[in-house]
PDB file of C-alpha atoms in Angstrom:
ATOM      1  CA  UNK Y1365     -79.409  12.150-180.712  1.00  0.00           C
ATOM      2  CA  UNK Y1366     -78.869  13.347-184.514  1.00  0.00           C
ATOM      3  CA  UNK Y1367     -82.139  15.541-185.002  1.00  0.00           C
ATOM      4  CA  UNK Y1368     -81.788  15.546-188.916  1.00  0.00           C
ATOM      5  CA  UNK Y1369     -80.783  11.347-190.032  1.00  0.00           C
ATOM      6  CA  UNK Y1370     -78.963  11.318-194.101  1.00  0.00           C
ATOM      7  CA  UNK Y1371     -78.829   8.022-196.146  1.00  0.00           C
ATOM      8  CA  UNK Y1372     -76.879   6.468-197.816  1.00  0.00           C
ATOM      9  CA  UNK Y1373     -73.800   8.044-196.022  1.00  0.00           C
ATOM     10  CA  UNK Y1374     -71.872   7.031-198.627  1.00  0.00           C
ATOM     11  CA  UNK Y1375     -72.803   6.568-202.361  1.00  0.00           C
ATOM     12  CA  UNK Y1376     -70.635   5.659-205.088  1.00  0.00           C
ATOM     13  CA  UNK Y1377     -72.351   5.678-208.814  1.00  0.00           C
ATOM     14  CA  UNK Y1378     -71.430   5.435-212.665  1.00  0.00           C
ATOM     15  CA  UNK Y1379     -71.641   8.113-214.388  1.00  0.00           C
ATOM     16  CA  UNK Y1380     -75.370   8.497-216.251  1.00  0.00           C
ATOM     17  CA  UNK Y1381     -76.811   6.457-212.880  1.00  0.00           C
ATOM     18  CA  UNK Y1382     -79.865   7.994-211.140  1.00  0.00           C
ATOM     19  CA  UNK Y1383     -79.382   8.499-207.525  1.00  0.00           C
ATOM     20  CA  UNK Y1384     -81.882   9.434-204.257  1.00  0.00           C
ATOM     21  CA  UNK Y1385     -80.665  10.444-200.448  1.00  0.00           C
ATOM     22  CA  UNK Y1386     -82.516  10.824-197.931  1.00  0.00           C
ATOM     23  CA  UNK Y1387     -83.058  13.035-194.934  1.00  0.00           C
ATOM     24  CA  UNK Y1388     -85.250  12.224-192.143  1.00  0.00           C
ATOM     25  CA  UNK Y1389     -86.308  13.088-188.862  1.00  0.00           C
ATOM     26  CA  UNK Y1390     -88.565  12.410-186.047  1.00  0.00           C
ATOM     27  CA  UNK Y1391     -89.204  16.322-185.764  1.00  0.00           C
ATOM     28  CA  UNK Y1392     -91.422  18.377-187.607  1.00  0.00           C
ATOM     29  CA  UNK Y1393     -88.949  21.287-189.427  1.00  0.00           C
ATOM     30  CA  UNK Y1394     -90.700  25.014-190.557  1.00  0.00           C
ATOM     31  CA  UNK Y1395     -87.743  24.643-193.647  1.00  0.00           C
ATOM     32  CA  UNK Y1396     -85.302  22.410-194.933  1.00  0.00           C
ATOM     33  CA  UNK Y1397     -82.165  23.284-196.801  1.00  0.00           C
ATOM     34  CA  UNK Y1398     -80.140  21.244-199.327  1.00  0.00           C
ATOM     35  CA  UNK Y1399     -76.321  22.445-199.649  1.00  0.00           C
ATOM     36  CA  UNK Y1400     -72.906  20.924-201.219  1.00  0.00           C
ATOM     37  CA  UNK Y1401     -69.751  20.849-200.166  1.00  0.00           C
ATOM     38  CA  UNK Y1402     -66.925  20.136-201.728  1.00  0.00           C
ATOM     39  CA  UNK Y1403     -63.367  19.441-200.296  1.00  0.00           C
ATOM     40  CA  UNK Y1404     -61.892  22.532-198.947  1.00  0.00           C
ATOM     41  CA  UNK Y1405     -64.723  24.538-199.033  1.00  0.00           C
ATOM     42  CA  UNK Y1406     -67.782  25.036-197.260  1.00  0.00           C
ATOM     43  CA  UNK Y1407     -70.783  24.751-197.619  1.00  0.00           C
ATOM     44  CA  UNK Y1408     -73.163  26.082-200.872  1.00  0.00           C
ATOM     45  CA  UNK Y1409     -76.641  26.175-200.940  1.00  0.00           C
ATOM     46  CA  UNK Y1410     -78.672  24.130-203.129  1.00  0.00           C
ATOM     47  CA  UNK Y1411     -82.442  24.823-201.985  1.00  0.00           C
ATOM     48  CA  UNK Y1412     -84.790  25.782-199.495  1.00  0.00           C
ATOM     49  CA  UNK Y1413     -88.444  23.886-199.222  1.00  0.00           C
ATOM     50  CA  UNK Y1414     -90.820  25.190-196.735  1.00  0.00           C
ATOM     51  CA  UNK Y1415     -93.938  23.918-197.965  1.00  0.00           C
ATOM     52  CA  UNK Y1416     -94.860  20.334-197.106  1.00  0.00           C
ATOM     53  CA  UNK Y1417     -95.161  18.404-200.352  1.00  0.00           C
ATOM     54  CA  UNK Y1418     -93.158  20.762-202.252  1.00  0.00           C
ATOM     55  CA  UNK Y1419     -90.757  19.945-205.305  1.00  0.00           C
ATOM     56  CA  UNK Y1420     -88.058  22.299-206.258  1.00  0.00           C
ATOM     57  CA  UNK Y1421     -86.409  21.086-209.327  1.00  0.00           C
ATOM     58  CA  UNK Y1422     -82.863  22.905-210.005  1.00  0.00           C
ATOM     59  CA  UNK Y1423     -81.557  21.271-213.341  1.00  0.00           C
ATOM     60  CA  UNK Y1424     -80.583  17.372-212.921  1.00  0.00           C
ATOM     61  CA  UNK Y1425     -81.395  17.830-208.978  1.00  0.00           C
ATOM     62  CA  UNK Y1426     -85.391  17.293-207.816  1.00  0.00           C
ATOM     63  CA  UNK Y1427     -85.839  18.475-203.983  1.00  0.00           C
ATOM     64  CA  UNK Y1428     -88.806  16.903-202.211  1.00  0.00           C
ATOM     65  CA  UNK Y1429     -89.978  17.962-198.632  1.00  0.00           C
ATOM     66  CA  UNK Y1430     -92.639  15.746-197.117  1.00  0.00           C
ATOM     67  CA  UNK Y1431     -95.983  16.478-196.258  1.00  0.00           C
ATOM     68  CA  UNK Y1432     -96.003  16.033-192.564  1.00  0.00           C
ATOM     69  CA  UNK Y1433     -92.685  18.342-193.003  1.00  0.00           C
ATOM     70  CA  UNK Y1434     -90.640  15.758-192.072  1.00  0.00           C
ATOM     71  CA  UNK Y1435     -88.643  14.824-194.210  1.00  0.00           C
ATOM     72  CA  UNK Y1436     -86.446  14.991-197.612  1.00  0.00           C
ATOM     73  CA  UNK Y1437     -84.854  13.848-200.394  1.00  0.00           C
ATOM     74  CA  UNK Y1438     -82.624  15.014-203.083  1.00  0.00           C
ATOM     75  CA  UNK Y1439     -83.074  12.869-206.601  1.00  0.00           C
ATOM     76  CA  UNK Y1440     -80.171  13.462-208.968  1.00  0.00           C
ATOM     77  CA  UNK Y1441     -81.206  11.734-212.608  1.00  0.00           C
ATOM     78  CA  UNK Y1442     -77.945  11.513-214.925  1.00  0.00           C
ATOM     79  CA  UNK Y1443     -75.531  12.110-212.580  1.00  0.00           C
ATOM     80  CA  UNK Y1444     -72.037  13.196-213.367  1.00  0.00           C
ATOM     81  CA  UNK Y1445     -68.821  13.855-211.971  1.00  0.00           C
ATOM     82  CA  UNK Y1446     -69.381  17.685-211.432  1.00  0.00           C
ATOM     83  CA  UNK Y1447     -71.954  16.118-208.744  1.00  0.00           C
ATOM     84  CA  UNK Y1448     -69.065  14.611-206.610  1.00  0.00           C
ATOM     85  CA  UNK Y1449     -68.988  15.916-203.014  1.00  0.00           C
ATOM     86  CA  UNK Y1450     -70.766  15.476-199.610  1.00  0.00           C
ATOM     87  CA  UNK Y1451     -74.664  16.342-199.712  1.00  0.00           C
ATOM     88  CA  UNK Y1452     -76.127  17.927-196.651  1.00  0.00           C
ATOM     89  CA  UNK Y1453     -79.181  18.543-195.417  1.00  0.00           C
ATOM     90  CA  UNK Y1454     -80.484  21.151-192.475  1.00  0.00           C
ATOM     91  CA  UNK Y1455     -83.682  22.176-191.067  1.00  0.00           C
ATOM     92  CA  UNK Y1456     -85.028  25.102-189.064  1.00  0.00           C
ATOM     93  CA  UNK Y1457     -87.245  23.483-186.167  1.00  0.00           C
ATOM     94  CA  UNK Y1458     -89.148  26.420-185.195  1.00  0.00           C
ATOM     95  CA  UNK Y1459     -88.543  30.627-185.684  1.00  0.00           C
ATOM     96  CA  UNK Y1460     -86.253  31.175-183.173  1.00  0.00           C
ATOM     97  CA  UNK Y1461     -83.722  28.387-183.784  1.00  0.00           C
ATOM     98  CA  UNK Y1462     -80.275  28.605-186.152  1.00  0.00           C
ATOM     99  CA  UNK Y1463     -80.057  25.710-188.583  1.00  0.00           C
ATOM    100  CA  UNK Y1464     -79.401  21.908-187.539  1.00  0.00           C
ATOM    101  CA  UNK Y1465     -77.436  19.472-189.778  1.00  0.00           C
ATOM    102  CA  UNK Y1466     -77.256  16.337-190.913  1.00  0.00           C
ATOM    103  CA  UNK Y1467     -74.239  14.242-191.018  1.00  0.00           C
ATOM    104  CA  UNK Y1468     -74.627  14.143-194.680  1.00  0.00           C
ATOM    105  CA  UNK Y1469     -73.801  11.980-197.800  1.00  0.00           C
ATOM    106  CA  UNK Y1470     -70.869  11.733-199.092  1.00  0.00           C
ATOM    107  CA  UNK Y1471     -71.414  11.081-203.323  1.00  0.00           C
ATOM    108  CA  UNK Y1472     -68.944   9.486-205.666  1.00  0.00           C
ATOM    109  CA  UNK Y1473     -69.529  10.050-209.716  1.00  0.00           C
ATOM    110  CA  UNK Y1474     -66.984   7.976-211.237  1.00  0.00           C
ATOM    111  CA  UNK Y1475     -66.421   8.384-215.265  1.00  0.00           C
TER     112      UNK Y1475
ATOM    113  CA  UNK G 969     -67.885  40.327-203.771  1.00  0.00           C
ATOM    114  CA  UNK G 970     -65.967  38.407-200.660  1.00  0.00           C
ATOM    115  CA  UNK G 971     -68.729  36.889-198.597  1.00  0.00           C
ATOM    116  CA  UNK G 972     -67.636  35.246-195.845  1.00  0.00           C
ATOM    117  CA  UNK G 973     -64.044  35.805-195.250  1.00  0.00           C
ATOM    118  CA  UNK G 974     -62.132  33.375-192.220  1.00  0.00           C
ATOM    119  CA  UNK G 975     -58.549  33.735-190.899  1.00  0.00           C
ATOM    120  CA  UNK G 976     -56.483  31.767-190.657  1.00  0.00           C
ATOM    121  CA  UNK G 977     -56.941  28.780-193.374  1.00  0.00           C
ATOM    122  CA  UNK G 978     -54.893  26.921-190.980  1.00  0.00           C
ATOM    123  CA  UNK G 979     -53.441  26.826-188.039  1.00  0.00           C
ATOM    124  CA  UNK G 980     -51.722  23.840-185.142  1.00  0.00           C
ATOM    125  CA  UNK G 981     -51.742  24.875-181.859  1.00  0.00           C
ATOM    126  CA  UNK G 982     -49.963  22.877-179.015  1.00  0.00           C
ATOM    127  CA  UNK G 983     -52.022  21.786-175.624  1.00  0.00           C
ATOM    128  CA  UNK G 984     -52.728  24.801-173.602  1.00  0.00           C
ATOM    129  CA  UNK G 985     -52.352  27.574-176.106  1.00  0.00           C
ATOM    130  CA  UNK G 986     -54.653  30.468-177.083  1.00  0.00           C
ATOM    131  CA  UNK G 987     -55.934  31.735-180.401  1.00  0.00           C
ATOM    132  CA  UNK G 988     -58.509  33.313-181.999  1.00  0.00           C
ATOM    133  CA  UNK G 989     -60.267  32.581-185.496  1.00  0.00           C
ATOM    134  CA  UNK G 990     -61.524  35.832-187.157  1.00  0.00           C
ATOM    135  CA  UNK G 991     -64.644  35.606-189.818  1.00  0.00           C
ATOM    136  CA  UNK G 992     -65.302  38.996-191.768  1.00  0.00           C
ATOM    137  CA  UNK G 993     -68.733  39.235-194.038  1.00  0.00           C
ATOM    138  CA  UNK G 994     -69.637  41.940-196.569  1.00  0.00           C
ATOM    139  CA  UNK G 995     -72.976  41.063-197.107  1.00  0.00           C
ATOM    140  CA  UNK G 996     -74.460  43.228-193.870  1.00  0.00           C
ATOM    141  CA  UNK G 997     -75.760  40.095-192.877  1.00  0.00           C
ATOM    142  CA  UNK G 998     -77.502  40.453-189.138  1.00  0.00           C
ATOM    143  CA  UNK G 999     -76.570  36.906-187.965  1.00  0.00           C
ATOM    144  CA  UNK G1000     -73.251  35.296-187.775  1.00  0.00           C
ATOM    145  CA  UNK G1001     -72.881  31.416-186.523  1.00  0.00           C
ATOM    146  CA  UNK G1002     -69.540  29.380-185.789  1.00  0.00           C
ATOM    147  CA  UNK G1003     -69.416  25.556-186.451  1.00  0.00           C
ATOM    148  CA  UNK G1004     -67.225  22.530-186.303  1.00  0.00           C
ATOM    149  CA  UNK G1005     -67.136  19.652-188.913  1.00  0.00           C
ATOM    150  CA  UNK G1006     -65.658  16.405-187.510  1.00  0.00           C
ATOM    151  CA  UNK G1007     -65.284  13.350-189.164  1.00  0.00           C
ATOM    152  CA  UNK G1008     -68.800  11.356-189.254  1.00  0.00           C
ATOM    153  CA  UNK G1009     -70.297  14.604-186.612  1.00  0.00           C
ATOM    154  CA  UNK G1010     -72.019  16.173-189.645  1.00  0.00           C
ATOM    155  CA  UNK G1011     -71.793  20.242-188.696  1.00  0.00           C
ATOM    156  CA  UNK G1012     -72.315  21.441-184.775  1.00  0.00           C
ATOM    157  CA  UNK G1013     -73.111  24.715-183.574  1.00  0.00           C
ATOM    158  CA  UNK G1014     -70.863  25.983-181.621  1.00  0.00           C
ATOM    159  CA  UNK G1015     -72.101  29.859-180.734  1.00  0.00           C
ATOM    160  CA  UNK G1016     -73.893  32.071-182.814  1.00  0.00           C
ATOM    161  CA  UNK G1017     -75.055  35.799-182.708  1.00  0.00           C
ATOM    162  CA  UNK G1018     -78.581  37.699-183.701  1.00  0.00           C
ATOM    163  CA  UNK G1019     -76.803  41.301-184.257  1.00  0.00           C
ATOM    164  CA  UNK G1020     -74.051  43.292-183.151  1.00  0.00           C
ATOM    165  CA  UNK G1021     -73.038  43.089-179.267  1.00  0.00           C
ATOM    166  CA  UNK G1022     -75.261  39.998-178.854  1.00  0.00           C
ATOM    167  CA  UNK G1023     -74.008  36.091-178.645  1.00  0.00           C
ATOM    168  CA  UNK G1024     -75.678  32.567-178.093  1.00  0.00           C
ATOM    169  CA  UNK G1025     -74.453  29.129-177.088  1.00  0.00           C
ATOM    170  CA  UNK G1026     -75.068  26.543-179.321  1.00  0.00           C
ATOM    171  CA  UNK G1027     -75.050  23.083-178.993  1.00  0.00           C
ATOM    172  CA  UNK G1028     -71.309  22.389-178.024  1.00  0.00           C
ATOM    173  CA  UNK G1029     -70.157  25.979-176.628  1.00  0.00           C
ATOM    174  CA  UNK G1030     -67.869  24.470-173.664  1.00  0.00           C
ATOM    175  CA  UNK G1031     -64.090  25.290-174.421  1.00  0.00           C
ATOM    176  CA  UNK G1032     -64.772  28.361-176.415  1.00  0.00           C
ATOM    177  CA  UNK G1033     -66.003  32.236-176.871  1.00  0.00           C
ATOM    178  CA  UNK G1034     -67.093  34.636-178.939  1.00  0.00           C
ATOM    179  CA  UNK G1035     -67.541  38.499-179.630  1.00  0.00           C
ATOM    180  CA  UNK G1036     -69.579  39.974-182.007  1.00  0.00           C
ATOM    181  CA  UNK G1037     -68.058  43.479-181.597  1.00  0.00           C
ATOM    182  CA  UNK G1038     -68.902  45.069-184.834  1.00  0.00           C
ATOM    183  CA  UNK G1039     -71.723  44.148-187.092  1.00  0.00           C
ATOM    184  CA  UNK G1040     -69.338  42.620-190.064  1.00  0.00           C
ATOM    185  CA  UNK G1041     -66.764  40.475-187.531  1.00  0.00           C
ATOM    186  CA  UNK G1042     -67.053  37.543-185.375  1.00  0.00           C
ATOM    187  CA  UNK G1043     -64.646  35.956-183.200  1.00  0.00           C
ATOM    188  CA  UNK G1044     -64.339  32.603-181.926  1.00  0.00           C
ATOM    189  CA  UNK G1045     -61.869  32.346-178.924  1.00  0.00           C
ATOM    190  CA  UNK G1046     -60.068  28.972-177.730  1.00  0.00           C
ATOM    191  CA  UNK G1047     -58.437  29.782-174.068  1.00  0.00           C
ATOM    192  CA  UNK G1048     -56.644  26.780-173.572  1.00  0.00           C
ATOM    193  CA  UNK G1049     -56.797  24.689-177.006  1.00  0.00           C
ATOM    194  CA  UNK G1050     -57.236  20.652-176.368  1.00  0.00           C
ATOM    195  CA  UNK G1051     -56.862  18.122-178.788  1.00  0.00           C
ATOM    196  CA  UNK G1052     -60.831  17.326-178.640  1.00  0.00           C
ATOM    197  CA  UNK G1053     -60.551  20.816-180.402  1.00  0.00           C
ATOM    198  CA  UNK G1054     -58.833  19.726-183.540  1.00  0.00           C
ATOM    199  CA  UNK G1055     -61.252  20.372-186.382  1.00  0.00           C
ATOM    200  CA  UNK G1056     -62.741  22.370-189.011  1.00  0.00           C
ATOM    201  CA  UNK G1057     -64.378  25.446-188.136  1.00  0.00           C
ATOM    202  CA  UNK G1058     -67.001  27.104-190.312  1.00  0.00           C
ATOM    203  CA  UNK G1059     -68.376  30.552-189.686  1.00  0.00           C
ATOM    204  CA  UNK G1060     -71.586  31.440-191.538  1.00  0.00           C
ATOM    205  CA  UNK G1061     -73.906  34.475-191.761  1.00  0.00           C
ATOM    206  CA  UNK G1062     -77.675  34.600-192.840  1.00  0.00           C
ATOM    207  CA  UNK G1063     -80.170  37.783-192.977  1.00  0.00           C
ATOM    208  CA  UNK G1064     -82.581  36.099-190.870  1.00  0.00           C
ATOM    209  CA  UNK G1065     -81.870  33.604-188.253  1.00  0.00           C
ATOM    210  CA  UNK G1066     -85.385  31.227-189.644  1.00  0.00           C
ATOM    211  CA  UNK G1067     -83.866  32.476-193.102  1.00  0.00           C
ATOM    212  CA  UNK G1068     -85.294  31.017-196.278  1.00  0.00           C
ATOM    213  CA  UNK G1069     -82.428  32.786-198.039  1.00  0.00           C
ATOM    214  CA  UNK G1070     -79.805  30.155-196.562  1.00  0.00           C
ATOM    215  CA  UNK G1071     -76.693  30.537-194.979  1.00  0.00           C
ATOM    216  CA  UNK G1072     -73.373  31.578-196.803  1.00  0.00           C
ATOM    217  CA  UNK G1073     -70.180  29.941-195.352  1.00  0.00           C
ATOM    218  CA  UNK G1074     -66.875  30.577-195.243  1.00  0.00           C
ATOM    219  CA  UNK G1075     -63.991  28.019-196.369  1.00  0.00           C
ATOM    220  CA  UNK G1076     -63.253  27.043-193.046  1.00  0.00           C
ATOM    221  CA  UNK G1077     -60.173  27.246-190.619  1.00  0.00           C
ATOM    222  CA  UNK G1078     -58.794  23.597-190.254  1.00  0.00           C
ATOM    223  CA  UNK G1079     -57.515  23.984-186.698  1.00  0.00           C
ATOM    224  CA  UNK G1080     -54.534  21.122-184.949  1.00  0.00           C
ATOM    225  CA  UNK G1081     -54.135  21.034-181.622  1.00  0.00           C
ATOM    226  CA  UNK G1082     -51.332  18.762-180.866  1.00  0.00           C
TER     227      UNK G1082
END
């Protein structure tokens, strides 16, 4: 059972398109994390949201973590190439607990 | 400023076979995690460790070990490598284990057990 459920898993966009994934869960999370990982590499972090209802914006990117602390999405207006790579999402369930992961999304900017 | 530092980048190992994968941080980071990233699997715990001389199971332990000797290192051993093994492995390290501050990984060991 995947704790932590990411859609689209794959996305592939125009340049200058607007774009949303989601991350959702049955399971009520004390923090979610955004990160981005590109081939070869691992993982970066984007953002943390521990607040239910919270918005982090972090240039083109708008975070969102739900009220009932839920759930997520990333919102990426204009996107461009440079945002190519797999989009992953992770939440801490309770204090004692090391992060779980989503499968992720996998995004496609094509010039 | 290194970060998280793994070794080897990669590595094919035949049935049966031993190795370990070393991860080195600089960032006197008290918690230290190992993962696997398998095609459509998303990331899985494997072990992880709250501070020096201490280690956890995660969610898919069996088939490997770890040791958290010193503070900065930890290991991940396979004793007899399988081809179920064949993956990418990711160590991490956070400040916190419920850190806000995120984990930093490393850029992975892509292991092939054949």
């Amino acid at each position: 059972t995947q704790l932590l459920e990411q859609s689209p898993q794959f996305l592939s966009i125009q340049e200058g398109e607007n774009l949303t994934v989601y991350c959702n869960s049955s399971s009520v999370f004390s923090s979610l994390q955004w990160y981005r990982q590109e081939p070869g590499e691992g993982p970066v972090l984007l953002v943390t949201v521990v607040t239910g209802g919270e918005v982090k914006k972090l240039k083109r990117l708008t975070f969102q973590f739900g009220d009932a602390r839920k759930d997520s999405s990333l919102h990426i207006t204009a996107a461009q190439p440079g945002d190519t790579g797999l989009y992953l999402c992770a939440g801490v369930r309770s204090g004692n607990t090391p992060l779980v992961f989503g499968k992720g999304t996998r995004l496609s900017v094509i010039a | 400023n290194a970060g998280v530092t793994q070794t080897p980048k990669f590595r094919v190992l035949k049935t049966g076979q031993s190795m370990t994968l070393l991860c080195a941080q600089d960032m006197n980071h008290e918690y230290m995690y190992w993962y696997r990233q398998d095609p459509g699997m998303g990331l899985r715990l494997i072990h992880y460790s709250v501070g020096e001389g201490t280690t956890a199971k995660g969610e898919v332990p069996d088939g490997y070990n770890v040791s958290r000797l010193k503070k900065q290192n930890f290991l991940l051993g396979l004793e007899s490598a399988a081809p179920s093994q064949t993956s990418v492995y990711f160590c991490a390290s956070s400040r916190r284990k419920e850190s806000n501050y995120g984990y930093t990984f490393g850029s992975g060991t892509r292991l092939t057990v054949v």
